[in-house]
PDB file of C-alpha atoms in Angstrom:
ATOM      1  CA  UNK A 373       9.267 -71.131   1.511  1.00  0.00           C
ATOM      2  CA  UNK A 374       7.471 -70.915  -1.803  1.00  0.00           C
ATOM      3  CA  UNK A 375       4.780 -68.707  -0.269  1.00  0.00           C
ATOM      4  CA  UNK A 376       7.411 -66.292   0.993  1.00  0.00           C
ATOM      5  CA  UNK A 377       9.073 -66.117  -2.416  1.00  0.00           C
ATOM      6  CA  UNK A 378       5.727 -65.348  -4.053  1.00  0.00           C
ATOM      7  CA  UNK A 379       4.958 -62.596  -1.558  1.00  0.00           C
ATOM      8  CA  UNK A 380       8.289 -60.766  -1.825  1.00  0.00           C
ATOM      9  CA  UNK A 381       7.737 -59.139  -5.294  1.00  0.00           C
ATOM     10  CA  UNK A 382       4.453 -57.646  -4.057  1.00  0.00           C
ATOM     11  CA  UNK A 383       6.304 -55.981  -1.203  1.00  0.00           C
ATOM     12  CA  UNK A 384       8.829 -54.525  -3.653  1.00  0.00           C
ATOM     13  CA  UNK A 385       6.001 -53.275  -5.880  1.00  0.00           C
ATOM     14  CA  UNK A 386       4.346 -51.511  -2.951  1.00  0.00           C
ATOM     15  CA  UNK A 387       7.664 -49.897  -2.044  1.00  0.00           C
ATOM     16  CA  UNK A 388       8.060 -48.664  -5.657  1.00  0.00           C
ATOM     17  CA  UNK A 389       4.531 -47.220  -5.639  1.00  0.00           C
ATOM     18  CA  UNK A 390       5.218 -45.483  -2.341  1.00  0.00           C
ATOM     19  CA  UNK A 391       8.309 -43.876  -3.847  1.00  0.00           C
ATOM     20  CA  UNK A 392       6.314 -42.641  -6.827  1.00  0.00           C
ATOM     21  CA  UNK A 393       3.639 -41.090  -4.602  1.00  0.00           C
ATOM     22  CA  UNK A 394       6.300 -39.419  -2.475  1.00  0.00           C
ATOM     23  CA  UNK A 395       7.885 -37.921  -5.613  1.00  0.00           C
ATOM     24  CA  UNK A 396       4.515 -36.572  -6.802  1.00  0.00           C
ATOM     25  CA  UNK A 397       3.828 -35.182  -3.333  1.00  0.00           C
ATOM     26  CA  UNK A 398       7.205 -33.418  -3.288  1.00  0.00           C
ATOM     27  CA  UNK A 399       6.536 -32.022  -6.756  1.00  0.00           C
ATOM     28  CA  UNK A 400       3.115 -30.695  -5.739  1.00  0.00           C
ATOM     29  CA  UNK A 401       4.590 -29.141  -2.593  1.00  0.00           C
ATOM     30  CA  UNK A 402       7.287 -27.479  -4.674  1.00  0.00           C
ATOM     31  CA  UNK A 403       4.739 -26.128  -7.140  1.00  0.00           C
ATOM     32  CA  UNK A 404       2.591 -24.844  -4.285  1.00  0.00           C
ATOM     33  CA  UNK A 405       5.567 -22.999  -2.791  1.00  0.00           C
ATOM     34  CA  UNK A 406       6.472 -21.587  -6.219  1.00  0.00           C
ATOM     35  CA  UNK A 407       2.985 -20.207  -6.828  1.00  0.00           C
ATOM     36  CA  UNK A 408       2.818 -18.880  -3.265  1.00  0.00           C
ATOM     37  CA  UNK A 409       6.091 -16.999  -3.792  1.00  0.00           C
ATOM     38  CA  UNK A 410       4.900 -15.778  -7.192  1.00  0.00           C
ATOM     39  CA  UNK A 411       1.691 -14.489  -5.597  1.00  0.00           C
ATOM     40  CA  UNK A 412       3.680 -12.652  -2.915  1.00  0.00           C
ATOM     41  CA  UNK A 413       5.973 -11.068  -5.526  1.00  0.00           C
ATOM     42  CA  UNK A 414       2.993  -9.915  -7.611  1.00  0.00           C
ATOM     43  CA  UNK A 415       1.309  -8.452  -4.524  1.00  0.00           C
ATOM     44  CA  UNK A 416       4.475  -6.561  -3.558  1.00  0.00           C
ATOM     45  CA  UNK A 417       4.842  -5.190  -7.098  1.00  0.00           C
ATOM     46  CA  UNK A 418       1.176  -4.189  -7.148  1.00  0.00           C
ATOM     47  CA  UNK A 419       1.562  -2.383  -3.836  1.00  0.00           C
ATOM     48  CA  UNK A 420       4.613  -0.553  -5.174  1.00  0.00           C
ATOM     49  CA  UNK A 421       2.644   0.536  -8.252  1.00  0.00           C
ATOM     50  CA  UNK A 422      -0.204   1.763  -6.048  1.00  0.00           C
ATOM     51  CA  UNK A 423       2.234   3.805  -3.936  1.00  0.00           C
ATOM     52  CA  UNK A 424       3.818   5.197  -7.109  1.00  0.00           C
ATOM     53  CA  UNK A 425       0.391   6.083  -8.503  1.00  0.00           C
ATOM     54  CA  UNK A 426      -0.519   7.877  -5.281  1.00  0.00           C
ATOM     55  CA  UNK A 427       2.756   9.801  -5.367  1.00  0.00           C
ATOM     56  CA  UNK A 428       2.197  10.846  -8.982  1.00  0.00           C
ATOM     57  CA  UNK A 429      -1.364  11.854  -8.186  1.00  0.00           C
ATOM     58  CA  UNK A 430      -0.074  14.045  -5.371  1.00  0.00           C
ATOM     59  CA  UNK A 431       2.474  15.629  -7.730  1.00  0.00           C
ATOM     60  CA  UNK A 432      -0.281  16.282 -10.254  1.00  0.00           C
ATOM     61  CA  UNK A 433      -2.446  17.931  -7.623  1.00  0.00           C
ATOM     62  CA  UNK A 434       0.449  20.115  -6.472  1.00  0.00           C
ATOM     63  CA  UNK A 435       1.325  21.099 -10.027  1.00  0.00           C
ATOM     64  CA  UNK A 436      -2.302  21.854 -10.867  1.00  0.00           C
ATOM     65  CA  UNK A 437      -2.689  24.061  -7.791  1.00  0.00           C
ATOM     66  CA  UNK A 438       0.342  26.066  -8.887  1.00  0.00           C
ATOM     67  CA  UNK A 439      -0.898  26.362 -12.472  1.00  0.00           C
ATOM     68  CA  UNK A 440      -4.308  27.511 -11.216  1.00  0.00           C
ATOM     69  CA  UNK A 441      -3.284  29.805  -8.359  1.00  0.00           C
ATOM     70  CA  UNK A 442      -0.020  31.456  -9.404  1.00  0.00           C
ATOM     71  CA  UNK A 443      -1.305  33.465 -12.411  1.00  0.00           C
ATOM     72  CA  UNK A 444      -4.249  34.705 -10.334  1.00  0.00           C
ATOM     73  CA  UNK A 445      -1.918  35.809  -7.547  1.00  0.00           C
ATOM     74  CA  UNK A 446       0.322  37.604 -10.062  1.00  0.00           C
ATOM     75  CA  UNK A 447      -2.636  39.371 -11.679  1.00  0.00           C
ATOM     76  CA  UNK A 448      -4.112  40.404  -8.345  1.00  0.00           C
ATOM     77  CA  UNK A 449      -0.820  41.751  -6.973  1.00  0.00           C
ATOM     78  CA  UNK A 450       0.304  43.651 -10.081  1.00  0.00           C
ATOM     79  CA  UNK A 451      -3.063  45.086 -11.072  1.00  0.00           C
ATOM     80  CA  UNK A 452      -3.599  46.059  -7.447  1.00  0.00           C
ATOM     81  CA  UNK A 453      -0.427  48.162  -7.648  1.00  0.00           C
ATOM     82  CA  UNK A 454      -0.434  49.425 -11.246  1.00  0.00           C
ATOM     83  CA  UNK A 455      -4.034  49.031 -12.373  1.00  0.00           C
ATOM     84  CA  UNK A 456      -5.066  47.338 -15.619  1.00  0.00           C
ATOM     85  CA  UNK A 457      -3.447  47.847 -19.009  1.00  0.00           C
ATOM     86  CA  UNK A 458       0.083  48.756 -17.900  1.00  0.00           C
ATOM     87  CA  UNK A 459       1.398  45.238 -18.455  1.00  0.00           C
ATOM     88  CA  UNK A 460      -0.102  42.149 -20.085  1.00  0.00           C
ATOM     89  CA  UNK A 461      -0.441  39.039 -17.901  1.00  0.00           C
ATOM     90  CA  UNK A 462      -1.340  35.625 -19.291  1.00  0.00           C
ATOM     91  CA  UNK A 463      -4.076  34.223 -16.986  1.00  0.00           C
ATOM     92  CA  UNK A 464      -3.063  30.631 -17.811  1.00  0.00           C
ATOM     93  CA  UNK A 465       0.724  30.776 -17.439  1.00  0.00           C
ATOM     94  CA  UNK A 466       1.401  33.903 -15.398  1.00  0.00           C
ATOM     95  CA  UNK A 467       3.726  35.294 -18.104  1.00  0.00           C
ATOM     96  CA  UNK A 468       4.143  39.054 -17.643  1.00  0.00           C
ATOM     97  CA  UNK A 469       4.746  41.045 -20.845  1.00  0.00           C
ATOM     98  CA  UNK A 470       6.172  44.553 -20.482  1.00  0.00           C
ATOM     99  CA  UNK A 471       6.159  46.747 -23.584  1.00  0.00           C
ATOM    100  CA  UNK A 472       9.582  48.076 -24.573  1.00  0.00           C
ATOM    101  CA  UNK A 473       8.270  51.662 -24.524  1.00  0.00           C
ATOM    102  CA  UNK A 474       8.075  51.369 -20.722  1.00  0.00           C
ATOM    103  CA  UNK A 475      11.686  50.245 -20.317  1.00  0.00           C
ATOM    104  CA  UNK A 476      13.723  51.328 -23.366  1.00  0.00           C
ATOM    105  CA  UNK A 477      13.988  53.853 -26.143  1.00  0.00           C
ATOM    106  CA  UNK A 478      13.622  52.384 -29.626  1.00  0.00           C
ATOM    107  CA  UNK A 479      16.721  50.439 -30.688  1.00  0.00           C
ATOM    108  CA  UNK A 480      18.382  50.920 -27.283  1.00  0.00           C
ATOM    109  CA  UNK A 481      19.293  48.384 -24.593  1.00  0.00           C
ATOM    110  CA  UNK A 482      19.837  51.021 -21.908  1.00  0.00           C
ATOM    111  CA  UNK A 483      17.071  51.256 -19.330  1.00  0.00           C
ATOM    112  CA  UNK A 484      15.263  54.593 -19.284  1.00  0.00           C
ATOM    113  CA  UNK A 485      14.919  56.373 -15.911  1.00  0.00           C
ATOM    114  CA  UNK A 486      11.186  55.685 -16.148  1.00  0.00           C
ATOM    115  CA  UNK A 487      11.975  52.024 -16.849  1.00  0.00           C
ATOM    116  CA  UNK A 488      14.098  51.791 -13.715  1.00  0.00           C
ATOM    117  CA  UNK A 489      11.321  53.357 -11.675  1.00  0.00           C
ATOM    118  CA  UNK A 490       8.858  50.845 -13.091  1.00  0.00           C
ATOM    119  CA  UNK A 491      11.122  47.892 -12.213  1.00  0.00           C
ATOM    120  CA  UNK A 492      11.718  49.321  -8.742  1.00  0.00           C
ATOM    121  CA  UNK A 493       7.978  49.024  -8.120  1.00  0.00           C
ATOM    122  CA  UNK A 494       7.281  45.887 -10.159  1.00  0.00           C
ATOM    123  CA  UNK A 495      10.060  43.488  -9.094  1.00  0.00           C
ATOM    124  CA  UNK A 496       9.399  43.482  -5.313  1.00  0.00           C
ATOM    125  CA  UNK A 497       5.702  42.745  -5.900  1.00  0.00           C
ATOM    126  CA  UNK A 498       6.451  40.020  -8.440  1.00  0.00           C
ATOM    127  CA  UNK A 499       9.084  38.424  -6.197  1.00  0.00           C
ATOM    128  CA  UNK A 500       6.846  38.578  -3.125  1.00  0.00           C
ATOM    129  CA  UNK A 501       4.212  36.478  -4.901  1.00  0.00           C
ATOM    130  CA  UNK A 502       6.770  33.788  -5.786  1.00  0.00           C
ATOM    131  CA  UNK A 503       8.044  33.533  -2.221  1.00  0.00           C
ATOM    132  CA  UNK A 504       4.680  34.004  -0.526  1.00  0.00           C
ATOM    133  CA  UNK A 505       4.000  30.270  -0.699  1.00  0.00           C
ATOM    134  CA  UNK A 506       6.568  27.437  -0.200  1.00  0.00           C
ATOM    135  CA  UNK A 507       4.749  25.511  -2.935  1.00  0.00           C
ATOM    136  CA  UNK A 508       5.453  28.291  -5.459  1.00  0.00           C
ATOM    137  CA  UNK A 509       9.027  28.737  -4.300  1.00  0.00           C
ATOM    138  CA  UNK A 510       9.793  25.014  -4.542  1.00  0.00           C
ATOM    139  CA  UNK A 511       8.209  24.370  -7.934  1.00  0.00           C
ATOM    140  CA  UNK A 512       9.493  27.488  -9.735  1.00  0.00           C
ATOM    141  CA  UNK A 513      13.050  26.637 -10.751  1.00  0.00           C
ATOM    142  CA  UNK A 514      13.688  29.664 -12.992  1.00  0.00           C
ATOM    143  CA  UNK A 515      12.321  33.117 -13.659  1.00  0.00           C
ATOM    144  CA  UNK A 516      13.312  33.675 -17.277  1.00  0.00           C
ATOM    145  CA  UNK A 517      13.673  37.302 -18.381  1.00  0.00           C
ATOM    146  CA  UNK A 518      13.161  37.221 -22.152  1.00  0.00           C
ATOM    147  CA  UNK A 519      13.961  40.050 -24.537  1.00  0.00           C
ATOM    148  CA  UNK A 520      11.816  40.194 -27.701  1.00  0.00           C
ATOM    149  CA  UNK A 521      11.982  42.397 -30.792  1.00  0.00           C
ATOM    150  CA  UNK A 522       9.800  43.030 -33.813  1.00  0.00           C
ATOM    151  CA  UNK A 523      10.761  41.621 -37.218  1.00  0.00           C
ATOM    152  CA  UNK A 524      12.130  44.938 -38.519  1.00  0.00           C
ATOM    153  CA  UNK A 525      15.891  44.912 -39.116  1.00  0.00           C
ATOM    154  CA  UNK A 526      18.297  41.987 -39.390  1.00  0.00           C
ATOM    155  CA  UNK A 527      17.734  38.773 -37.480  1.00  0.00           C
ATOM    156  CA  UNK A 528      21.237  38.885 -35.974  1.00  0.00           C
ATOM    157  CA  UNK A 529      20.875  42.484 -34.771  1.00  0.00           C
ATOM    158  CA  UNK A 530      17.474  41.723 -33.262  1.00  0.00           C
ATOM    159  CA  UNK A 531      18.809  38.696 -31.395  1.00  0.00           C
ATOM    160  CA  UNK A 532      21.674  40.739 -29.958  1.00  0.00           C
ATOM    161  CA  UNK A 533      19.368  43.614 -28.984  1.00  0.00           C
ATOM    162  CA  UNK A 534      16.877  41.310 -27.273  1.00  0.00           C
ATOM    163  CA  UNK A 535      19.624  39.628 -25.238  1.00  0.00           C
ATOM    164  CA  UNK A 536      21.194  42.943 -24.223  1.00  0.00           C
ATOM    165  CA  UNK A 537      17.808  44.201 -23.078  1.00  0.00           C
ATOM    166  CA  UNK A 538      17.198  41.086 -20.991  1.00  0.00           C
ATOM    167  CA  UNK A 539      20.659  41.480 -19.461  1.00  0.00           C
ATOM    168  CA  UNK A 540      20.001  45.160 -18.715  1.00  0.00           C
ATOM    169  CA  UNK A 541      16.911  44.196 -16.736  1.00  0.00           C
ATOM    170  CA  UNK A 542      18.691  41.403 -14.838  1.00  0.00           C
ATOM    171  CA  UNK A 543      21.712  43.648 -14.145  1.00  0.00           C
ATOM    172  CA  UNK A 544      19.437  46.281 -12.660  1.00  0.00           C
ATOM    173  CA  UNK A 545      17.799  43.659 -10.439  1.00  0.00           C
ATOM    174  CA  UNK A 546      21.263  42.576  -9.232  1.00  0.00           C
ATOM    175  CA  UNK A 547      22.380  46.165  -8.650  1.00  0.00           C
ATOM    176  CA  UNK A 548      22.436  48.059  -5.365  1.00  0.00           C
ATOM    177  CA  UNK A 549      19.813  50.446  -6.747  1.00  0.00           C
ATOM    178  CA  UNK A 550      17.101  47.862  -6.224  1.00  0.00           C
ATOM    179  CA  UNK A 551      16.467  46.557  -2.710  1.00  0.00           C
ATOM    180  CA  UNK A 552      13.681  44.265  -1.528  1.00  0.00           C
ATOM    181  CA  UNK A 553      13.362  41.587   1.142  1.00  0.00           C
ATOM    182  CA  UNK A 554      13.379  38.504  -1.138  1.00  0.00           C
ATOM    183  CA  UNK A 555      16.175  39.750  -3.401  1.00  0.00           C
ATOM    184  CA  UNK A 556      18.732  37.040  -2.576  1.00  0.00           C
ATOM    185  CA  UNK A 557      16.269  34.203  -3.223  1.00  0.00           C
ATOM    186  CA  UNK A 558      14.971  35.901  -6.371  1.00  0.00           C
ATOM    187  CA  UNK A 559      18.483  36.330  -7.786  1.00  0.00           C
ATOM    188  CA  UNK A 560      19.028  32.560  -7.574  1.00  0.00           C
ATOM    189  CA  UNK A 561      16.155  31.939  -9.975  1.00  0.00           C
ATOM    190  CA  UNK A 562      16.873  34.578 -12.643  1.00  0.00           C
ATOM    191  CA  UNK A 563      17.907  33.565 -16.162  1.00  0.00           C
ATOM    192  CA  UNK A 564      18.300  36.168 -18.951  1.00  0.00           C
ATOM    193  CA  UNK A 565      17.425  35.100 -22.483  1.00  0.00           C
ATOM    194  CA  UNK A 566      17.181  36.769 -25.888  1.00  0.00           C
ATOM    195  CA  UNK A 567      14.468  35.620 -28.293  1.00  0.00           C
ATOM    196  CA  UNK A 568      15.015  38.239 -30.980  1.00  0.00           C
ATOM    197  CA  UNK A 569      12.268  38.155 -33.604  1.00  0.00           C
ATOM    198  CA  UNK A 570      11.548  34.416 -33.218  1.00  0.00           C
ATOM    199  CA  UNK A 571       8.028  35.003 -31.893  1.00  0.00           C
ATOM    200  CA  UNK A 572       7.375  38.202 -33.866  1.00  0.00           C
ATOM    201  CA  UNK A 573       4.912  38.840 -36.681  1.00  0.00           C
ATOM    202  CA  UNK A 574       6.980  38.241 -39.833  1.00  0.00           C
ATOM    203  CA  UNK A 575       4.488  39.975 -42.122  1.00  0.00           C
ATOM    204  CA  UNK A 576       5.013  43.430 -40.595  1.00  0.00           C
ATOM    205  CA  UNK A 577       7.102  45.396 -38.123  1.00  0.00           C
ATOM    206  CA  UNK A 578       4.672  45.282 -35.189  1.00  0.00           C
ATOM    207  CA  UNK A 579       5.589  47.470 -32.167  1.00  0.00           C
ATOM    208  CA  UNK A 580       3.669  45.084 -29.881  1.00  0.00           C
ATOM    209  CA  UNK A 581       6.335  42.459 -30.535  1.00  0.00           C
ATOM    210  CA  UNK A 582       8.959  44.617 -28.806  1.00  0.00           C
ATOM    211  CA  UNK A 583       8.772  43.591 -25.185  1.00  0.00           C
ATOM    212  CA  UNK A 584      10.392  41.998 -22.167  1.00  0.00           C
ATOM    213  CA  UNK A 585       8.660  38.909 -20.808  1.00  0.00           C
ATOM    214  CA  UNK A 586       8.956  37.434 -17.326  1.00  0.00           C
ATOM    215  CA  UNK A 587       8.268  33.724 -17.649  1.00  0.00           C
ATOM    216  CA  UNK A 588       8.280  30.844 -15.138  1.00  0.00           C
ATOM    217  CA  UNK A 589      10.033  27.524 -15.565  1.00  0.00           C
ATOM    218  CA  UNK A 590       8.572  24.862 -13.307  1.00  0.00           C
ATOM    219  CA  UNK A 591      10.132  21.791 -11.766  1.00  0.00           C
ATOM    220  CA  UNK A 592       7.446  19.782 -13.550  1.00  0.00           C
ATOM    221  CA  UNK A 593       7.551  21.662 -16.825  1.00  0.00           C
ATOM    222  CA  UNK A 594       6.183  18.802 -18.960  1.00  0.00           C
ATOM    223  CA  UNK A 595       2.725  18.503 -17.445  1.00  0.00           C
ATOM    224  CA  UNK A 596       1.561  16.302 -20.328  1.00  0.00           C
ATOM    225  CA  UNK A 597       4.343  13.797 -19.704  1.00  0.00           C
ATOM    226  CA  UNK A 598       3.425  13.663 -16.019  1.00  0.00           C
ATOM    227  CA  UNK A 599      -0.188  12.913 -16.944  1.00  0.00           C
ATOM    228  CA  UNK A 600       0.962  10.194 -19.326  1.00  0.00           C
ATOM    229  CA  UNK A 601       3.045   8.547 -16.605  1.00  0.00           C
ATOM    230  CA  UNK A 602       0.158   8.702 -14.149  1.00  0.00           C
ATOM    231  CA  UNK A 603      -2.226   7.096 -16.663  1.00  0.00           C
ATOM    232  CA  UNK A 604       0.305   4.335 -17.372  1.00  0.00           C
ATOM    233  CA  UNK A 605       0.520   3.528 -13.673  1.00  0.00           C
ATOM    234  CA  UNK A 606      -3.295   3.518 -13.335  1.00  0.00           C
ATOM    235  CA  UNK A 607      -3.600   1.049 -16.220  1.00  0.00           C
ATOM    236  CA  UNK A 608      -1.005  -1.316 -14.723  1.00  0.00           C
ATOM    237  CA  UNK A 609      -2.780  -1.247 -11.348  1.00  0.00           C
ATOM    238  CA  UNK A 610      -6.226  -2.027 -12.797  1.00  0.00           C
ATOM    239  CA  UNK A 611      -5.042  -4.929 -14.953  1.00  0.00           C
TER     240      UNK A 611
END
């Protein structure tokens, strides 16, 4: 009897120790599951960042192809039709600058007959380049027709004149006098804008400042911001 009584506390002690080990085992299993889930979540997030980086890289490549190819296509098409020196084309942006002497009399917003004839030849060629490639058509959201004046005269009058000139050009494009195969698509992208003397030489009345500019607005206009986003994604992936 005494032996049994002495043995019983040892049995209880072993049972207590077993309970402790079971609790530690459960805790370790729980921690293992937690870290396994955490690892899976991190892997999923990393994969999402990689996919996002690849998508941004593809957008950058598309945008760069447009920036590189479009101005060259514009230059080739227009100079092939008109020769060099008739209009000024920016080889980096594709901006086309048409001197006001081609389109308007001084101080007037009414298109000259010669100006209409010029647009009748120029617009179909210009539009054909835009719609010659689905990549161009998709990324170009607006074709902005900008009127510009020199710094001579009042700022208010110059702003009004520049806007009326831009509207005269866009109205002629919309009119029945001008017909070309991509007209309906081209009309959807046109935006008339007056810049007045904002970009003019303020020190003198320079005739070269009087012009109409055809300028593109792209879907990804802020190329620098796109690069910044892509670099941010690359850094997060490599960490």
